[in-house]
Amino acid sequence: MKPDAKCRESLIAACLAGIGITVPLYLYLEAQWVRLRQLPLHVPGLPRPWSGVTVLHLSDVHAGAFALNMRLLAKAVRWAEEVKPDLVFLTGDILTGGPDDHQCIDLLTRLKPPLGIFAVTGNHEYGITTGFLEQPRNTQPLWKEAGITLLEDTCICLPPRSGASLTICGGDYLTHGCPLLDHPLLRAAKDAAEACSPSEAQSLLDPGNTSLFPILLIHRPPASDSPLARLFPLVFAGHTHGGQLRFPTRSGLRPVHMPRDAYLSGVYQWGKGKLVVSAGLGVSFLPFRLFSRPEATVWRLVCA
């Protein structure tokens, strides 16, 4: 073989080796490149006395799945302790049934929001994953011991301000929140909405006319045609990890494992209201992210 051919082969081999090292390294580093954000969220119909309330939204910590997940949570908690949000929403896949669950709970309880911490279950809380070692589990005792309110198709009314109250509702992962359609706190609004035109129904659910402003916490983002959209003007969800691994295509960045029309991360128009989807803090299955940085966000709700 000629010397120049040997040089070319050596150069190609070196380049391939460099790519083989650099790409996984970047994917691992991006999985730790957390975005800690404070953003306004304009919410149609939000009662004016509640305008300005701040909400820390955390999702998909996956405690114990990888060591980097707990490092990210600790960083997010330190940041949030300085920001001092009024509320904390945990939208599922926080715990995984392992020994790190207690460390995760200890970190979360360092946050002492004056209006409380509210959580809903995700598939990992129930042990529903594609991992062959996963087992069914019950995380209720951990939430209860920590004083964190686990909402399982239930609603909690916050203390009213000037006659208006926020009602925090949580949909269980196994039921997709369907029992909330018949929840006593929401049934009257639902019956009135079904008897009216869409514009009249929205007016009935408008907290400017009632003292009820329901907010839904749920793990998996509901579809735009979900019946829950008739009841909830504001929804917080997770589950997607923002796609976790997204690749450039002709139509933009696309994850390889989710439908094209899936809600990945950000704020979406959802029915007459808004859907907020977190890209999550942790990772599962692989300790990598690509074009989908982890995040923790403090939203300041603003009356639109």
Short mmCIF file of C-alpha atoms in Angstrom, two decimals:
data_model
loop_
_atom_site.label_atom_id
_atom_site.label_comp_id
_atom_site.label_asym_id
_atom_site.label_seq_id
_atom_site.Cartn_x
_atom_site.Cartn_y
_atom_site.Cartn_z
CA MET A 1 0.00 0.00 0.00
CA LYS A 2 1.30 3.46 -0.89
CA PRO A 3 2.32 5.78 1.96
CA ASP A 4 -0.32 8.39 1.06
CA ALA A 5 -3.08 5.74 1.14
CA LYS A 6 -1.90 4.61 4.58
CA CYS A 7 -2.00 8.23 5.76
CA ARG A 8 -5.55 8.66 4.48
CA GLU A 9 -6.67 5.49 6.23
CA SER A 10 -5.01 6.60 9.46
CA LEU A 11 -6.66 10.02 9.20
CA ILE A 12 -10.10 8.50 8.58
CA ALA A 13 -9.65 6.11 11.49
CA ALA A 14 -8.59 8.98 13.77
CA CYS A 15 -11.60 11.07 12.69
CA LEU A 16 -14.01 8.22 13.29
CA ALA A 17 -12.47 7.57 16.70
CA GLY A 18 -12.79 11.27 17.54
CA ILE A 19 -16.44 11.30 16.51
CA GLY A 20 -17.06 8.12 18.49
CA ILE A 21 -15.74 9.83 21.61
CA THR A 22 -17.04 13.38 21.05
CA VAL A 23 -20.68 12.59 20.23
CA PRO A 24 -21.45 10.51 23.36
CA LEU A 25 -19.56 13.04 25.47
CA TYR A 26 -21.68 15.90 24.13
CA LEU A 27 -24.90 13.91 24.62
CA TYR A 28 -23.90 13.27 28.22
CA LEU A 29 -22.97 16.91 28.83
CA GLU A 30 -26.23 18.20 27.36
CA ALA A 31 -28.13 15.92 29.74
CA GLN A 32 -26.58 18.02 32.56
CA TRP A 33 -26.93 21.42 30.86
CA VAL A 34 -30.02 22.39 32.83
CA ARG A 35 -32.05 25.51 32.08
CA LEU A 36 -33.28 27.30 35.21
CA ARG A 37 -35.85 29.84 34.07
CA GLN A 38 -38.29 32.41 35.39
CA LEU A 39 -40.96 33.21 32.81
CA PRO A 40 -44.35 34.93 32.68
CA LEU A 41 -47.36 32.84 31.70
CA HIS A 42 -50.38 34.77 30.46
CA VAL A 43 -53.49 32.87 31.51
CA PRO A 44 -56.91 33.86 30.10
CA GLY A 45 -59.52 34.04 32.83
CA LEU A 46 -57.10 33.92 35.73
CA PRO A 47 -58.74 35.72 38.68
CA ARG A 48 -57.12 39.09 39.08
CA PRO A 49 -56.32 38.56 42.80
CA TRP A 50 -54.15 35.61 41.76
CA SER A 51 -52.22 37.44 39.08
CA GLY A 52 -48.53 37.27 39.95
CA VAL A 53 -48.60 33.94 41.79
CA THR A 54 -45.43 31.93 41.04
CA VAL A 55 -45.29 28.20 40.32
CA LEU A 56 -42.20 25.99 40.19
CA HIS A 57 -42.84 23.22 37.66
CA LEU A 58 -40.68 20.11 37.98
CA SER A 59 -41.16 16.85 36.13
CA ASP A 60 -39.49 13.54 35.31
CA VAL A 61 -36.69 13.57 37.88
CA HIS A 62 -36.40 9.76 37.69
CA ALA A 63 -34.70 9.51 41.07
CA GLY A 64 -32.15 6.72 41.07
CA ALA A 65 -32.17 6.05 37.34
CA PHE A 66 -28.80 7.82 36.90
CA ALA A 67 -26.62 9.75 39.34
CA LEU A 68 -26.81 12.87 37.19
CA ASN A 69 -30.59 13.07 37.82
CA MET A 70 -30.07 13.69 41.53
CA ARG A 71 -27.33 16.22 40.83
CA LEU A 72 -29.72 18.14 38.60
CA LEU A 73 -32.48 18.04 41.20
CA ALA A 74 -30.11 19.33 43.89
CA LYS A 75 -29.09 22.20 41.60
CA ALA A 76 -32.71 23.04 40.80
CA VAL A 77 -33.67 22.99 44.49
CA ARG A 78 -30.80 25.32 45.45
CA TRP A 79 -31.92 27.74 42.75
CA ALA A 80 -35.59 27.52 43.72
CA GLU A 81 -34.77 28.15 47.38
CA GLU A 82 -33.51 31.57 46.32
CA VAL A 83 -36.43 32.27 43.98
CA LYS A 84 -39.03 31.27 46.62
CA PRO A 85 -42.03 30.22 44.48
CA ASP A 86 -45.55 30.29 45.93
CA LEU A 87 -46.41 26.80 44.65
CA VAL A 88 -44.58 23.67 43.47
CA PHE A 89 -46.11 21.33 40.86
CA LEU A 90 -44.57 17.86 40.34
CA THR A 91 -45.99 16.25 37.20
CA GLY A 92 -44.95 12.64 37.53
CA ASP A 93 -42.03 10.24 37.13
CA ILE A 94 -40.34 11.82 40.13
CA LEU A 95 -39.80 8.58 42.07
CA THR A 96 -38.72 5.20 40.75
CA GLY A 97 -39.03 2.94 43.78
CA GLY A 98 -35.31 2.76 44.52
CA PRO A 99 -33.18 3.85 47.47
CA ASP A 100 -32.69 7.32 45.98
CA ASP A 101 -36.40 8.07 46.41
CA HIS A 102 -35.72 9.15 50.01
CA GLN A 103 -32.94 11.50 48.92
CA CYS A 104 -35.25 12.92 46.27
CA ILE A 105 -38.02 13.52 48.81
CA ASP A 106 -35.55 15.12 51.24
CA LEU A 107 -34.44 17.56 48.55
CA LEU A 108 -38.00 18.45 47.59
CA THR A 109 -39.01 19.10 51.19
CA ARG A 110 -36.32 21.76 51.41
CA LEU A 111 -38.69 23.80 49.27
CA LYS A 112 -41.26 25.38 51.54
CA PRO A 113 -43.69 27.17 49.25
CA PRO A 114 -46.39 28.97 51.26
CA LEU A 115 -49.21 27.47 49.15
CA GLY A 116 -47.92 23.89 49.12
CA ILE A 117 -46.33 21.18 46.98
CA PHE A 118 -48.65 19.11 44.77
CA ALA A 119 -47.73 15.93 42.89
CA VAL A 120 -49.31 13.47 40.48
CA THR A 121 -48.23 9.99 39.50
CA GLY A 122 -46.41 9.03 36.31
CA ASN A 123 -45.86 5.63 34.77
CA HIS A 124 -42.59 5.13 36.68
CA GLU A 125 -44.30 5.67 40.03
CA TYR A 126 -46.37 2.62 39.14
CA GLY A 127 -43.46 0.67 37.67
CA ILE A 128 -44.99 0.81 34.19
CA THR A 129 -42.02 1.00 31.83
CA THR A 130 -40.30 -1.03 29.14
CA GLY A 131 -37.62 -2.15 31.60
CA PHE A 132 -37.84 -5.88 32.28
CA LEU A 133 -36.68 -5.42 35.90
CA GLU A 134 -39.43 -2.95 36.81
CA GLN A 135 -41.90 -4.00 39.51
CA PRO A 136 -45.28 -2.56 40.59
CA ARG A 137 -44.89 -0.16 43.49
CA ASN A 138 -46.75 2.18 45.79
CA THR A 139 -45.20 5.60 46.47
CA GLN A 140 -48.09 7.00 48.52
CA PRO A 141 -46.37 6.58 51.92
CA LEU A 142 -43.35 8.59 50.80
CA TRP A 143 -45.45 11.53 49.64
CA LYS A 144 -47.52 11.45 52.81
CA GLU A 145 -44.53 11.35 55.14
CA ALA A 146 -43.01 14.33 53.33
CA GLY A 147 -46.17 16.41 53.58
CA ILE A 148 -46.46 16.58 49.79
CA THR A 149 -50.04 16.42 48.52
CA LEU A 150 -50.46 13.57 46.04
CA LEU A 151 -53.51 14.26 43.87
CA GLU A 152 -55.11 11.04 42.64
CA ASP A 153 -58.11 12.23 40.63
CA THR A 154 -58.77 14.73 43.41
CA CYS A 155 -58.92 18.52 43.77
CA ILE A 156 -57.76 20.92 46.48
CA CYS A 157 -59.01 24.49 46.78
CA LEU A 158 -56.42 27.02 47.85
CA PRO A 159 -57.44 29.71 50.38
CA PRO A 160 -59.45 32.34 48.47
CA ARG A 161 -58.22 35.78 47.63
CA SER A 162 -60.94 38.42 47.38
CA GLY A 163 -63.50 35.67 46.90
CA ALA A 164 -61.60 33.85 44.13
CA SER A 165 -59.81 30.55 44.66
CA LEU A 166 -57.47 28.41 42.61
CA THR A 167 -58.52 24.77 42.53
CA ILE A 168 -55.58 22.40 41.99
CA CYS A 169 -56.66 19.07 40.47
CA GLY A 170 -54.49 16.06 39.74
CA GLY A 171 -55.11 13.27 37.25
CA ASP A 172 -53.86 9.80 38.14
CA TYR A 173 -51.69 8.16 35.49
CA LEU A 174 -53.75 4.96 35.36
CA THR A 175 -57.07 6.75 34.80
CA HIS A 176 -55.77 9.61 32.62
CA GLY A 177 -57.73 11.94 34.89
CA CYS A 178 -61.11 10.80 33.55
CA PRO A 179 -62.77 10.58 37.03
CA LEU A 180 -62.24 14.33 37.36
CA LEU A 181 -65.03 14.81 34.84
CA ASP A 182 -67.46 13.84 37.63
CA HIS A 183 -65.65 15.49 40.52
CA PRO A 184 -68.11 17.35 42.78
CA LEU A 185 -66.12 20.59 42.56
CA LEU A 186 -66.23 20.50 38.77
CA ARG A 187 -69.53 18.79 37.99
CA ALA A 188 -71.67 21.94 38.11
CA ALA A 189 -69.37 23.78 35.73
CA LYS A 190 -69.27 20.73 33.44
CA ASP A 191 -73.06 20.39 33.31
CA ALA A 192 -73.47 24.08 32.57
CA ALA A 193 -70.78 23.98 29.88
CA GLU A 194 -72.37 21.00 28.12
CA ALA A 195 -75.71 22.81 27.99
CA CYS A 196 -74.27 25.87 26.29
CA SER A 197 -72.49 26.87 23.15
CA PRO A 198 -68.67 26.84 23.32
CA SER A 199 -68.52 30.62 23.82
CA GLU A 200 -71.15 30.54 26.57
CA ALA A 201 -69.45 27.57 28.21
CA GLN A 202 -66.16 29.43 28.37
CA SER A 203 -67.95 32.36 29.95
CA LEU A 204 -69.43 30.08 32.60
CA LEU A 205 -66.03 28.64 33.39
CA ASP A 206 -64.43 32.08 33.38
CA PRO A 207 -63.33 32.87 36.93
CA GLY A 208 -64.44 36.46 36.33
CA ASN A 209 -67.96 35.07 36.71
CA THR A 210 -67.29 32.26 39.23
CA SER A 211 -64.97 31.69 42.16
CA LEU A 212 -63.62 28.51 40.56
CA PHE A 213 -60.42 28.46 38.52
CA PRO A 214 -59.34 24.83 38.02
CA ILE A 215 -55.73 23.95 37.20
CA LEU A 216 -54.92 20.40 36.10
CA LEU A 217 -51.72 18.52 36.90
CA ILE A 218 -51.23 15.37 34.84
CA HIS A 219 -48.25 13.34 33.72
CA ARG A 220 -48.94 12.65 30.07
CA PRO A 221 -50.13 15.67 28.04
CA PRO A 222 -53.80 15.14 27.10
CA ALA A 223 -54.85 15.30 23.46
CA SER A 224 -56.35 18.54 22.19
CA ASP A 225 -59.78 16.87 21.86
CA SER A 226 -59.76 15.47 25.40
CA PRO A 227 -63.00 16.11 27.34
CA LEU A 228 -60.78 17.56 30.07
CA ALA A 229 -60.25 20.56 27.79
CA ARG A 230 -63.84 21.65 28.51
CA LEU A 231 -63.04 21.95 32.23
CA PHE A 232 -59.46 23.12 32.60
CA PRO A 233 -58.18 26.43 31.26
CA LEU A 234 -54.65 25.63 32.44
CA VAL A 235 -52.78 22.31 32.46
CA PHE A 236 -49.25 21.34 33.57
CA ALA A 237 -47.75 18.08 32.24
CA GLY A 238 -44.46 16.28 31.62
CA HIS A 239 -43.62 12.75 30.41
CA THR A 240 -42.04 13.70 27.07
CA HIS A 241 -38.51 14.71 28.20
CA GLY A 242 -38.82 17.15 25.30
CA GLY A 243 -38.15 14.15 23.08
CA GLN A 244 -34.84 13.56 24.95
CA LEU A 245 -33.07 12.67 21.69
CA ARG A 246 -34.12 14.84 18.74
CA PHE A 247 -32.54 14.67 15.32
CA PRO A 248 -32.60 17.17 12.43
CA THR A 249 -35.00 16.28 9.63
CA ARG A 250 -36.44 18.14 6.67
CA SER A 251 -39.36 19.21 8.84
CA GLY A 252 -37.22 20.27 11.81
CA LEU A 253 -35.99 18.56 14.96
CA ARG A 254 -37.88 15.31 15.56
CA PRO A 255 -37.62 12.64 18.27
CA VAL A 256 -37.32 9.10 17.02
CA HIS A 257 -39.81 7.56 19.44
CA MET A 258 -42.77 9.95 19.55
CA PRO A 259 -45.54 10.91 17.10
CA ARG A 260 -45.00 13.93 14.90
CA ASP A 261 -47.87 15.84 16.47
CA ALA A 262 -46.92 15.15 20.11
CA TYR A 263 -46.66 17.98 22.62
CA LEU A 264 -42.94 17.93 23.41
CA SER A 265 -42.18 20.96 25.58
CA GLY A 266 -43.30 24.54 25.95
CA VAL A 267 -46.65 26.33 26.11
CA TYR A 268 -49.42 25.24 23.74
CA GLN A 269 -52.92 26.39 22.98
CA TRP A 270 -55.13 23.59 24.32
CA GLY A 271 -58.85 23.87 23.79
CA LYS A 272 -59.80 27.28 25.12
CA GLY A 273 -56.88 27.25 27.53
CA LYS A 274 -53.17 26.56 27.75
CA LEU A 275 -51.07 23.43 28.16
CA VAL A 276 -47.60 23.72 29.72
CA VAL A 277 -45.31 20.74 29.03
CA SER A 278 -41.97 20.42 30.82
CA ALA A 279 -38.97 18.79 29.15
CA GLY A 280 -38.17 17.41 32.60
CA LEU A 281 -35.05 17.33 34.72
CA GLY A 282 -33.82 13.77 34.50
CA VAL A 283 -33.28 11.12 31.88
CA SER A 284 -34.35 7.50 31.66
CA PHE A 285 -32.98 4.45 29.85
CA LEU A 286 -29.97 6.43 28.50
CA PRO A 287 -28.01 9.22 30.25
CA PHE A 288 -28.12 11.34 27.09
CA ARG A 289 -30.00 14.27 25.59
CA LEU A 290 -29.79 15.87 22.17
CA PHE A 291 -31.40 19.24 21.37
CA SER A 292 -33.58 18.81 24.46
CA ARG A 293 -31.98 20.33 27.53
CA PRO A 294 -33.30 19.53 31.01
CA GLU A 295 -35.25 22.30 32.67
CA ALA A 296 -36.86 23.65 35.80
CA THR A 297 -39.15 26.64 35.38
CA VAL A 298 -40.78 29.11 37.72
CA TRP A 299 -43.86 30.46 35.98
CA ARG A 300 -45.39 33.77 37.07
CA LEU A 301 -49.08 33.49 36.27
CA VAL A 302 -50.41 36.71 34.77
CA CYS A 303 -54.04 37.62 34.22
CA ALA A 304 -54.43 37.91 30.44
#
